[in-house]
mmCIF file of C-alpha atoms in Angstrom:
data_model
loop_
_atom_site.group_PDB
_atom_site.id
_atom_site.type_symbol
_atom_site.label_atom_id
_atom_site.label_comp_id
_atom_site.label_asym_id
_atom_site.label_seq_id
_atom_site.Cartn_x
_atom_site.Cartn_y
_atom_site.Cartn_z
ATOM 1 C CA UNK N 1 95.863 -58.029 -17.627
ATOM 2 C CA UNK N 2 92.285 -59.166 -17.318
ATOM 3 C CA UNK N 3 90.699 -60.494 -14.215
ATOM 4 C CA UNK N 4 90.965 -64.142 -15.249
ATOM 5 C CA UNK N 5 94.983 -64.648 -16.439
ATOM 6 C CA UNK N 6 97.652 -65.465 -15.011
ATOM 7 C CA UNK N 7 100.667 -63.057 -15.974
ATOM 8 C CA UNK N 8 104.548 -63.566 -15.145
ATOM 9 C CA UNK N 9 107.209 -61.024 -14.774
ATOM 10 C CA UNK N 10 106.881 -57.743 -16.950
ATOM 11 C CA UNK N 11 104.617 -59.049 -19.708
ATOM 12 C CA UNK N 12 102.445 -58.162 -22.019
ATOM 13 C CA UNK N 13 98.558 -58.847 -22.540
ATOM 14 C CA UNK N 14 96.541 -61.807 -23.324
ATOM 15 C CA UNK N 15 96.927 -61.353 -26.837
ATOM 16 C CA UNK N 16 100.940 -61.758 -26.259
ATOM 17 C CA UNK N 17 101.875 -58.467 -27.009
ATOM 18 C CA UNK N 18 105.202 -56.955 -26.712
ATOM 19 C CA UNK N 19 106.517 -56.669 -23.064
ATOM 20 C CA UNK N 20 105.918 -53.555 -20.816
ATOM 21 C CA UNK N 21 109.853 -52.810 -20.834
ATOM 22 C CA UNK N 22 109.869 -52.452 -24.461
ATOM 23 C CA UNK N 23 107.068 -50.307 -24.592
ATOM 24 C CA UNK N 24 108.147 -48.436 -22.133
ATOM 25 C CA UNK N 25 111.121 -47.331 -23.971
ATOM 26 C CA UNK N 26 109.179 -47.226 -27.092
ATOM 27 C CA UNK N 27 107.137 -44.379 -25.362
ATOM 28 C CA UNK N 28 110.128 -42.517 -23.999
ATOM 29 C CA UNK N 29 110.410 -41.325 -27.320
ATOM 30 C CA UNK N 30 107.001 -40.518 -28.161
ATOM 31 C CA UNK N 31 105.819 -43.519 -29.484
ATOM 32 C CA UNK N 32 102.073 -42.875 -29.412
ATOM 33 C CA UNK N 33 101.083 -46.567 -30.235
ATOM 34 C CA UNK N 34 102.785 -47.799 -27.388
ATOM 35 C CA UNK N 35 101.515 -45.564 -25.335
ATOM 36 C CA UNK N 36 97.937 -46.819 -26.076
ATOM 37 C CA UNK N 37 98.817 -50.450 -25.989
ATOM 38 C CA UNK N 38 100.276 -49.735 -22.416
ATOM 39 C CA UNK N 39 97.513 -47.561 -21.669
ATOM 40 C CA UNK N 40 94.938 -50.585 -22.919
ATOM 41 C CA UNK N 41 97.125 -53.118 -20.692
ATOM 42 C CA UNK N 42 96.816 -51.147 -18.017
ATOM 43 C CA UNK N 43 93.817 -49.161 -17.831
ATOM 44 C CA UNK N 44 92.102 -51.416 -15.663
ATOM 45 C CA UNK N 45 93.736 -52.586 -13.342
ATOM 46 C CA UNK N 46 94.938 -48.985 -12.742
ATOM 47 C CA UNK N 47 91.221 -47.859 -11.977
ATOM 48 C CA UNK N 48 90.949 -51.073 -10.218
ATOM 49 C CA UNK N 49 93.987 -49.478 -7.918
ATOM 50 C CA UNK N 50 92.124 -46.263 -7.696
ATOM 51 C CA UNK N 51 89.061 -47.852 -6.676
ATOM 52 C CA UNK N 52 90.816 -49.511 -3.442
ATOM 53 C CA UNK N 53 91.033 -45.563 -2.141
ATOM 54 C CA UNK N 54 88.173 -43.836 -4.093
ATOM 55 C CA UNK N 55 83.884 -45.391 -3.988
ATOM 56 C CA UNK N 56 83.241 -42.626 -6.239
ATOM 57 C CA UNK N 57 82.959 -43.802 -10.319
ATOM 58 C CA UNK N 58 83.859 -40.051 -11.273
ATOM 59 C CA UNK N 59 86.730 -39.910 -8.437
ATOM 60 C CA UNK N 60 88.040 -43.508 -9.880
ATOM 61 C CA UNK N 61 88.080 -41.775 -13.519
ATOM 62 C CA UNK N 62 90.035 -39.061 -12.678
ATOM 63 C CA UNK N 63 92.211 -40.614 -10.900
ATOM 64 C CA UNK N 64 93.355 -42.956 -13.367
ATOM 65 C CA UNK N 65 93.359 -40.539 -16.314
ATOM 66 C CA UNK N 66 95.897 -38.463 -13.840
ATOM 67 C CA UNK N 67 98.145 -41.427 -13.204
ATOM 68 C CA UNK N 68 98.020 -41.931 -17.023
ATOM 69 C CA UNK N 69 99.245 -38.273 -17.328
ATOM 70 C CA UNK N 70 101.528 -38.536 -14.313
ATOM 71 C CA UNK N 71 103.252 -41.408 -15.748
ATOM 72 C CA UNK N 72 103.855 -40.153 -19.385
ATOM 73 C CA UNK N 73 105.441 -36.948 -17.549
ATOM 74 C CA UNK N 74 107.857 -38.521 -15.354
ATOM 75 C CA UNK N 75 108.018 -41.889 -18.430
ATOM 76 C CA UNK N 76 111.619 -40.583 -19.308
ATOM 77 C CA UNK N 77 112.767 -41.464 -15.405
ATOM 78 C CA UNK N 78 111.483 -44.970 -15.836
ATOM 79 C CA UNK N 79 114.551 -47.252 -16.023
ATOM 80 C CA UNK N 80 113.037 -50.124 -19.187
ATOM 81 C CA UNK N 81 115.072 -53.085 -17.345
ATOM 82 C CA UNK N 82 112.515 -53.025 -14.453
ATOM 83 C CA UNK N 83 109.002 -53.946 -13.862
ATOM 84 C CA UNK N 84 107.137 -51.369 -15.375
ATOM 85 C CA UNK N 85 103.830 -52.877 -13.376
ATOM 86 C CA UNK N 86 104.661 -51.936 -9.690
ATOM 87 C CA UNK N 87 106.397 -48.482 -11.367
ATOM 88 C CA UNK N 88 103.087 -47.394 -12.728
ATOM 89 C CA UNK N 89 100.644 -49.048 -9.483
ATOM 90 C CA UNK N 90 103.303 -46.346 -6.743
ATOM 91 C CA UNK N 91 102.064 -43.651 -9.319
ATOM 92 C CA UNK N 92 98.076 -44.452 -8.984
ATOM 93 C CA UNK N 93 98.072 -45.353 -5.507
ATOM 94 C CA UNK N 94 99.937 -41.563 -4.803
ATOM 95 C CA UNK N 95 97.411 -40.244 -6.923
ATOM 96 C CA UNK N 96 94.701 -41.456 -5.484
ATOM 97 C CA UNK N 97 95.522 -41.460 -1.679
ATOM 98 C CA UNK N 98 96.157 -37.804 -2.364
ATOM 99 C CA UNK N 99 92.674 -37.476 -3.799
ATOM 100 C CA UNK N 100 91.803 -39.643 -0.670
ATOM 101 C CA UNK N 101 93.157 -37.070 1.914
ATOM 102 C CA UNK N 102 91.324 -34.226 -0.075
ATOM 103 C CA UNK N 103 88.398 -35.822 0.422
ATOM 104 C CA UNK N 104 88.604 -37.366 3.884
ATOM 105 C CA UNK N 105 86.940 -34.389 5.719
ATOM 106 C CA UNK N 106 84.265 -34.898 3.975
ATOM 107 C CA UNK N 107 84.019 -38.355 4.937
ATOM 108 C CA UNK N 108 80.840 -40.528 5.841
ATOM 109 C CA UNK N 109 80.786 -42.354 9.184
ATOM 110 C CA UNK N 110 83.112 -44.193 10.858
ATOM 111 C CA UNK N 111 82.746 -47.956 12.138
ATOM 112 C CA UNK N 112 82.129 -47.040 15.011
ATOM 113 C CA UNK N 113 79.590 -45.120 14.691
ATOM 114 C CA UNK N 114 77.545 -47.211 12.566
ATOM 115 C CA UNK N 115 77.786 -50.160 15.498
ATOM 116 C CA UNK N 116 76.503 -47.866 17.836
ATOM 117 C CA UNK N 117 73.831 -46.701 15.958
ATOM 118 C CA UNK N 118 73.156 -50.550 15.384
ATOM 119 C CA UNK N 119 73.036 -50.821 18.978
ATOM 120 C CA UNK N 120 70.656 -48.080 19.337
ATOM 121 C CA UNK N 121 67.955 -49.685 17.838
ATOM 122 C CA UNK N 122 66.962 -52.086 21.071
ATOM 123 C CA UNK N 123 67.347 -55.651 18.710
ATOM 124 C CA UNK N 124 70.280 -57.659 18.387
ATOM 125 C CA UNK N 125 72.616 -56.537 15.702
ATOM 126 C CA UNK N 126 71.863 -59.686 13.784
ATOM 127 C CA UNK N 127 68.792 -59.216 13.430
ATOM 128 C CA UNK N 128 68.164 -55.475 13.273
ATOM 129 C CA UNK N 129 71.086 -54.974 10.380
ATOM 130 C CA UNK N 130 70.000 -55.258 6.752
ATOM 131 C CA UNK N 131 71.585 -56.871 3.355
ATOM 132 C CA UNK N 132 72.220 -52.991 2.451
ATOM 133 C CA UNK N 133 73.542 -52.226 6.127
ATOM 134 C CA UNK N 134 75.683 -55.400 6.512
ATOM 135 C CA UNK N 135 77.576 -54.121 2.889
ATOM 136 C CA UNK N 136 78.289 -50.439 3.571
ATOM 137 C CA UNK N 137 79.526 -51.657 7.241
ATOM 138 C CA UNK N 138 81.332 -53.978 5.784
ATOM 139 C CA UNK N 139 82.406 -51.157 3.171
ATOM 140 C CA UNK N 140 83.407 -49.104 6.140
ATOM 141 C CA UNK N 141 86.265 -52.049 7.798
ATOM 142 C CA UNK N 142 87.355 -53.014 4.195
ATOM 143 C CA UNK N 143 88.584 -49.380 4.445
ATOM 144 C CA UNK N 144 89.718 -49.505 8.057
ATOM 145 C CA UNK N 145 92.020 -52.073 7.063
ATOM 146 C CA UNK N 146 95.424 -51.319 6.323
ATOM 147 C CA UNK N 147 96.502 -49.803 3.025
ATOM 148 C CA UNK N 148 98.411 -52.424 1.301
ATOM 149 C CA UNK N 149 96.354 -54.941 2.811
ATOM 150 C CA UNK N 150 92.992 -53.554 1.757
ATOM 151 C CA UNK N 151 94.360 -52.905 -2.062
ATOM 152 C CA UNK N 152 95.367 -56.426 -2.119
ATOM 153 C CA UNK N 153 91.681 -57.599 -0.843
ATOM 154 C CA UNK N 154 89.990 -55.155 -2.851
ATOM 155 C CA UNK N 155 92.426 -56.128 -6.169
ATOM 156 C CA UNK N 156 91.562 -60.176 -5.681
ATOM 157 C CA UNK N 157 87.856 -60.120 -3.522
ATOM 158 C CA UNK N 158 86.030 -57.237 -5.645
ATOM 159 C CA UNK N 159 87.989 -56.652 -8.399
ATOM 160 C CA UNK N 160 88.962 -60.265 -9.041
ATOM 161 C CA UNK N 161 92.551 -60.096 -9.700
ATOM 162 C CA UNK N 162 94.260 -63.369 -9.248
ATOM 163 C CA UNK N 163 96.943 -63.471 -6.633
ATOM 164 C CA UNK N 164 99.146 -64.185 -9.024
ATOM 165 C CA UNK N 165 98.307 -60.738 -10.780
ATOM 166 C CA UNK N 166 97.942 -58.763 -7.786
ATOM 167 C CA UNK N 167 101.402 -59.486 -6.474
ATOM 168 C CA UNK N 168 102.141 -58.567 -10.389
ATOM 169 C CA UNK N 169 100.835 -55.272 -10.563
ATOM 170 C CA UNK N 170 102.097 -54.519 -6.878
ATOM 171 C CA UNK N 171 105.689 -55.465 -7.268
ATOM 172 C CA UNK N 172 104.898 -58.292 -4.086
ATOM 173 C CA UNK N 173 105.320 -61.935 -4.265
ATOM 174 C CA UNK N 174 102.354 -64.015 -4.858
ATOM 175 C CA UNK N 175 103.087 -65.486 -0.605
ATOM 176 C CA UNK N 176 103.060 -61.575 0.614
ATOM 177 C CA UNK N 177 99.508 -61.494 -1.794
ATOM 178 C CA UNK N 178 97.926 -64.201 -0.135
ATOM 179 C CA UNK N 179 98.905 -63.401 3.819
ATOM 180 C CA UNK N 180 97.249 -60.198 2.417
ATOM 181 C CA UNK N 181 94.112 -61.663 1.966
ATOM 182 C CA UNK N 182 94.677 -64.362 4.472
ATOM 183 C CA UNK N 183 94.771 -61.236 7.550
ATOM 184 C CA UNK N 184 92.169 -59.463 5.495
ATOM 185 C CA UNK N 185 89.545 -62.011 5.297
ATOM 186 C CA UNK N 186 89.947 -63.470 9.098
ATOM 187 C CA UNK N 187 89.728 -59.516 10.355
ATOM 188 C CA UNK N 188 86.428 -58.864 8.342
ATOM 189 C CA UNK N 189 84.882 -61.595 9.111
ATOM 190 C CA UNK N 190 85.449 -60.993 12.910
ATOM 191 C CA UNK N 191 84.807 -57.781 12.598
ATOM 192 C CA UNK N 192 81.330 -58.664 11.052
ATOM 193 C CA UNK N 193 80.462 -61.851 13.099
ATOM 194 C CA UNK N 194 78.121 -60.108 16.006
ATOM 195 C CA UNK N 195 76.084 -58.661 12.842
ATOM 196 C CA UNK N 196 75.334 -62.006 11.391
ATOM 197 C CA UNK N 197 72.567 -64.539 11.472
ATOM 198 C CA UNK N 198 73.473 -68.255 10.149
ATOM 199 C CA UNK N 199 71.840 -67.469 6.905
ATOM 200 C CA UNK N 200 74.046 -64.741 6.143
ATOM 201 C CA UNK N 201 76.427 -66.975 5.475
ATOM 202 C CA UNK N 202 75.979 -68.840 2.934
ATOM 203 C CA UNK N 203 77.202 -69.760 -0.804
ATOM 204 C CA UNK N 204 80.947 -68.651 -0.089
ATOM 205 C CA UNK N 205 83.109 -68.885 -3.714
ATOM 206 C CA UNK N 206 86.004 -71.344 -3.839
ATOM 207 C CA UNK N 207 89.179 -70.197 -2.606
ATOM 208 C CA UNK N 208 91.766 -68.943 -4.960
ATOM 209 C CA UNK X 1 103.086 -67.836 7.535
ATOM 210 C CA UNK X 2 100.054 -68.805 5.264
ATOM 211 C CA UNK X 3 99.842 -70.920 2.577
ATOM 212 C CA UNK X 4 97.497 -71.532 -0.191
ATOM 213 C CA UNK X 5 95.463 -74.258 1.590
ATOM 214 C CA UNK X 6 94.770 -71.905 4.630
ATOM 215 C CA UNK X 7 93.744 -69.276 2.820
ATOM 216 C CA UNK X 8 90.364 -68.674 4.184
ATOM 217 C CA UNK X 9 87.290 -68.617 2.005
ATOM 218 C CA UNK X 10 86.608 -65.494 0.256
ATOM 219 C CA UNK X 11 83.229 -63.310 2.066
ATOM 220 C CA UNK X 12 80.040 -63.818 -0.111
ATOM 221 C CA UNK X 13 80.298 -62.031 -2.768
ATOM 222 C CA UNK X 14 76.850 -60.413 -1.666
ATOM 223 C CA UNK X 15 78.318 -58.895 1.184
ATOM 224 C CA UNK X 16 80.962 -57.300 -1.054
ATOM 225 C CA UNK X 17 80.754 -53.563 -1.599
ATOM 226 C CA UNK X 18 80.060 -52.902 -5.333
ATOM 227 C CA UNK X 19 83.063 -51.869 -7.349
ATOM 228 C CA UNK X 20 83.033 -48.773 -8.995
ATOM 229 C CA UNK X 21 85.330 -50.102 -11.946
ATOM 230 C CA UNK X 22 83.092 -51.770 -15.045
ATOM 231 C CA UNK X 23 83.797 -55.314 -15.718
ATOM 232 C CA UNK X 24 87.076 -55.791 -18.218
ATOM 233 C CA UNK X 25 84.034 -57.407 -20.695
ATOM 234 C CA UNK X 26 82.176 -53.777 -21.024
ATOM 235 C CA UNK X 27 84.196 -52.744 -23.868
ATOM 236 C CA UNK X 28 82.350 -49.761 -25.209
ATOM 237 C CA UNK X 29 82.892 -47.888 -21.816
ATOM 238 C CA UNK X 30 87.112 -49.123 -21.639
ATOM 239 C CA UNK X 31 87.531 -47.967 -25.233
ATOM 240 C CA UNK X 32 85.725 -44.690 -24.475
ATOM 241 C CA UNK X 33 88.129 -44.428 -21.628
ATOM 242 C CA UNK X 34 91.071 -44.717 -23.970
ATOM 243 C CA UNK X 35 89.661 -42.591 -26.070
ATOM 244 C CA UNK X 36 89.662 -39.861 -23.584
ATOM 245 C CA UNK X 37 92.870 -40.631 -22.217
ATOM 246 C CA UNK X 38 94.445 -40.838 -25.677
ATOM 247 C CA UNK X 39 93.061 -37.271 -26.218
ATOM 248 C CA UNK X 40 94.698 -35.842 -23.216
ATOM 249 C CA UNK X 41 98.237 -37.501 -23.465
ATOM 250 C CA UNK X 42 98.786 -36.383 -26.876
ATOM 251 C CA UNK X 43 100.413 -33.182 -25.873
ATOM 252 C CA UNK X 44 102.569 -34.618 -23.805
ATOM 253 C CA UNK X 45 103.544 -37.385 -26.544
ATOM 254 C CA UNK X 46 104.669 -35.000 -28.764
ATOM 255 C CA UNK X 47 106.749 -32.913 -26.300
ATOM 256 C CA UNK X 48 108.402 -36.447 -25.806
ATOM 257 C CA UNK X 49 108.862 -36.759 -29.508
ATOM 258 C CA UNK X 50 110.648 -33.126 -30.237
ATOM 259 C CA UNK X 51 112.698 -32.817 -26.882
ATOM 260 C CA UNK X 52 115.750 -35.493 -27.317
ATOM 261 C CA UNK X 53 115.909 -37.934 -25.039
ATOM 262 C CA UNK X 54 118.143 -36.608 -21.711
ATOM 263 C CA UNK X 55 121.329 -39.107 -20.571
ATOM 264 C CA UNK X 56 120.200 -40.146 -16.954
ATOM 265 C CA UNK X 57 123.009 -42.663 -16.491
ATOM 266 C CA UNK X 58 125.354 -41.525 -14.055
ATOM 267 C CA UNK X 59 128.292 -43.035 -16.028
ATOM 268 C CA UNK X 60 127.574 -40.658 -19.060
ATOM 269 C CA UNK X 61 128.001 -37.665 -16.439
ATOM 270 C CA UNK X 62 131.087 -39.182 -14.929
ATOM 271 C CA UNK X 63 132.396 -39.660 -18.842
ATOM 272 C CA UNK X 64 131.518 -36.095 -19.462
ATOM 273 C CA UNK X 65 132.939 -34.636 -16.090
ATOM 274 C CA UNK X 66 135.761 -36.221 -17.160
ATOM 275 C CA UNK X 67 136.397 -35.369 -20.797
ATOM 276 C CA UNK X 68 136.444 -31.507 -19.303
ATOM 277 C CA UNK X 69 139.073 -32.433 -16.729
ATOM 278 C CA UNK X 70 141.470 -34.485 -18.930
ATOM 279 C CA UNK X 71 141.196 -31.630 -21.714
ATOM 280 C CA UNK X 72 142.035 -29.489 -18.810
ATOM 281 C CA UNK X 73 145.127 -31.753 -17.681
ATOM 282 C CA UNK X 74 146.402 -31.821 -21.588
ATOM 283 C CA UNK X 75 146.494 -27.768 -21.600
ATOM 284 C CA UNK X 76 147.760 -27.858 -18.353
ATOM 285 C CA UNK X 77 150.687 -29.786 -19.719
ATOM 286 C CA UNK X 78 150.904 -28.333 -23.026
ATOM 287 C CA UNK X 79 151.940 -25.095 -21.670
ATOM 288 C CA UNK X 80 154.483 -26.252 -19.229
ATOM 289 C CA UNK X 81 156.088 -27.883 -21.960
ATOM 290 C CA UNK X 82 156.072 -25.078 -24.330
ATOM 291 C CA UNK X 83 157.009 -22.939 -21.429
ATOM 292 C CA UNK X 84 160.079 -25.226 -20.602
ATOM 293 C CA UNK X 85 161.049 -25.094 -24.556
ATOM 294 C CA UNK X 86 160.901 -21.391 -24.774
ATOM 295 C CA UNK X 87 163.168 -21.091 -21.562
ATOM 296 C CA UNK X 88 165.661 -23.448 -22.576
ATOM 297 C CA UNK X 89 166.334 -21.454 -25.864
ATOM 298 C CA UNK X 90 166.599 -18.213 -23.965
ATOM 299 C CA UNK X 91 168.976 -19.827 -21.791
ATOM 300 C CA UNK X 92 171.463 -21.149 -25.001
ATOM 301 C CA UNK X 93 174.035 -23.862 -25.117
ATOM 302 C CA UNK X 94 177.208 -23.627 -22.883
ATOM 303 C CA UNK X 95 180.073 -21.800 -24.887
ATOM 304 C CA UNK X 96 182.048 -24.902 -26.649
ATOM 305 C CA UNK X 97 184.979 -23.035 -25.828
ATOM 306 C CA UNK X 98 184.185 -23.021 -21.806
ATOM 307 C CA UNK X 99 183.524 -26.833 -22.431
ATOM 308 C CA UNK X 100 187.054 -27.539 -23.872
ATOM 309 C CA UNK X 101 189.142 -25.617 -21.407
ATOM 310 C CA UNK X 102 186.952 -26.921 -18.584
ATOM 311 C CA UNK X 103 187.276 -30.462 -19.233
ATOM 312 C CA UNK X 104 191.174 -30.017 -20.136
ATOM 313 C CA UNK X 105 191.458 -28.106 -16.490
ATOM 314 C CA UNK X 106 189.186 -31.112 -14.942
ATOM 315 C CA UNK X 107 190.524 -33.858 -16.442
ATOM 316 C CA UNK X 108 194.336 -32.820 -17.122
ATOM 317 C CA UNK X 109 194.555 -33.989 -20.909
ATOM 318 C CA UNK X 110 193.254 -33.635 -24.032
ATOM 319 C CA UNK X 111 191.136 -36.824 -24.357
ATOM 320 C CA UNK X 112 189.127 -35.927 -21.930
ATOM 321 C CA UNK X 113 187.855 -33.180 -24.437
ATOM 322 C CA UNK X 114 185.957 -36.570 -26.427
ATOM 323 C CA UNK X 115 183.647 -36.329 -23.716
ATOM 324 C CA UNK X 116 182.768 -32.711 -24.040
ATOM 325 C CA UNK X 117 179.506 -31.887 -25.517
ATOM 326 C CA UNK X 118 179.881 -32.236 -28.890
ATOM 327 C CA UNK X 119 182.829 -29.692 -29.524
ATOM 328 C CA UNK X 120 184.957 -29.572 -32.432
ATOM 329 C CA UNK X 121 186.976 -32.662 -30.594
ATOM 330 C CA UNK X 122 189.999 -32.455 -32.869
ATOM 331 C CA UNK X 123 193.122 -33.464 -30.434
ATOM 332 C CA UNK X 124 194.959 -31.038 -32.165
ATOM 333 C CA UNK X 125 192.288 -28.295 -31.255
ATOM 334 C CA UNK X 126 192.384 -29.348 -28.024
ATOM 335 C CA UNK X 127 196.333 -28.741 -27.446
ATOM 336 C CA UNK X 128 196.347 -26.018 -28.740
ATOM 337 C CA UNK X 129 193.416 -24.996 -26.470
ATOM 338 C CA UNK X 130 195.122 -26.830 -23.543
ATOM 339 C CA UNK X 131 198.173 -25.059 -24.252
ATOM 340 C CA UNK X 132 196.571 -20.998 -24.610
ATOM 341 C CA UNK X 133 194.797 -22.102 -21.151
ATOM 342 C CA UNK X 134 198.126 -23.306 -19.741
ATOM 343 C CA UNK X 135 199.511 -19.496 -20.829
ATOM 344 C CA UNK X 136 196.903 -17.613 -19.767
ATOM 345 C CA UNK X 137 197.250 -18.818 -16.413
ATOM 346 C CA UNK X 138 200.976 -18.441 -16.786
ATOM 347 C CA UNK X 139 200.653 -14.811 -17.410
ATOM 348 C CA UNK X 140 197.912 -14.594 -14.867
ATOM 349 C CA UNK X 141 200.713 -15.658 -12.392
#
């Protein structure tokens, strides 16, 4: 499932492999080899997953080598006739929201608290906010935003997932994908309008 | 409702936070990944290859629930019957003589002893018989 394909249903990879289901079952018995070509299918867009909860390269890691684990554990619960996609994505996103919570007393600073130290320095946010600051605020509300929402903007905007394959690999339909990113978008660009100077703007990609 | 022509544009991607994930075209850090990840599962591939698969399905544990109960039911049955058998010989077959003179009292002549259960039914048998019973309670008298 690479960034770039369009996939349908519970398929296999670019290379037209055989389809997660029968995999699936191959590995219920211990079938090392399809454990690795499910593993290869899936490795990114698992850390990809991982990466919607976790800014850490080390955190992303670990998480998706424990929903690897988690998954080959629990593989023998897996019913084969159903996606195997959206099976495996419930098991990362546990993972790592549970790594999340761990972690979320440690946590940087809120938006809120960036604004107002904006604010504090006597210029208009527009012109007082730099490339650097405009991304980690902008880091900050991506993660503000609600869960399934922000994994679907995270999946297509910085991961660059096609809807198509984020509804995939979420178990939603490519519609629920897009009002995803349709909500997404609109709220982050309010949400960063008072910080921005015409320029700012500028050189937006095409619209998938 | 949206639809694909409203979709807003996607932010810049220079506003985007970086992703932490490598690009799917780094493929010396992916297969190191696997590597690493193949390491750790193998363990857990193997107990998957010794320990037979479990039956999940529901229907197999109905079908097994109920392979106990019918055996149970056949038993159940088994012994009544053999139960029934044993009594019935302990009990023994009416006296053919008690047959005769019953149906010759019931039905007031000797034909009638055709229709006991399977007695000697010679007609001469059974006057005689109807004629010892027609003394007896003679003498009784």
């Amino acid at each position: 499932m690479g960034p770039s394909q369009e996939t349908k249903g519970d398929v296999e990879d670019g290379a037209g492999g055989p389809p997660d289901g029968v995999l699936a079952r191959r590995v219920q018995e211990g079938d090392r080899e399809a454990f690795e070509l499910l593993a290869r299918r899936y490795l990114r867009p698992v850390h990809a997953v991982a990466a919607s909860f976790l800014r850490e390269r080390a955190d992303v890691e670990d998480a998706a080598q424990e929903t690897f684990l988690r998954a080959l554990e629990s593989i023998r619960t897996f019913d084969a006739r159903r996606p195997f996609a959206p099976w495996l994505y419930q098991i990362a996103r546990n993972v790592a929201r549970n790594r999340l919570k761990w972690q979320s007393r440690h946590r940087a600073a809120s938006v809120t608290a960036v604004e107002e130290s904006v604010a504090d320095q006597g210029s208009s946010p527009a012109s007082g906010v730099e490339r650097a600051e405009l991304r980690r605020l902008l880091a900050v509300a991506i993660d503000d935003l609600p869960e399934q929402r922000r994994t679907a903007f995270r999946l297509a905007d910085v991961e660059g997932y096609t809807p198509t394959e984020v509804a995939r690999l979420m178990g939603l339909t490519a519609g629920a994908v897009r009002a995803h990113l349709y909500h997404a978008r609109r709220r982050l660009r309010a949400r960063l309008a008072p910080l921005l100077t015409e320029n700012d703007e500028e050189d937006p990609r095409k619209t998938r | 409702m949206t639809t694909r022509d409203d979709l807003p544009d996607p932010l810049p991607r220079k506003w985007l936070p970086e992703s932490p994930v490598p690009p799917e075209e780094d493929a010396e850090y992916w297969e190191g990944r696997l590597r690493t990840l193949m390491a750790e599962a193998t363990p857990a591939l193997a107990a998957h290859r010794t320990v037979p698969r479990r039956s999940i399905s529901w229907l197999d544990a109905l079908g097994a629930r109920w392979r106990m109960a019918t055996a149970g039911a056949f038993a159940l049955a088994a012994s009544a019957v053999v139960a029934l058998v044993l009594s019935g010989e302990h009990a023994g077959a009416p006296d053919p003589r008690a047959v005769v003179l019953g149906a010759v009292v019931g039905e007031g002549e000797p034909a009638a002893l055709w229709e006991g259960a399977g007695v000697a039914a010679d007609p001469t048998l059974a006057i005689l018989a109807l004629e010892n019973a027609a003394q007896r309670t003679g003498g009784e008298r």
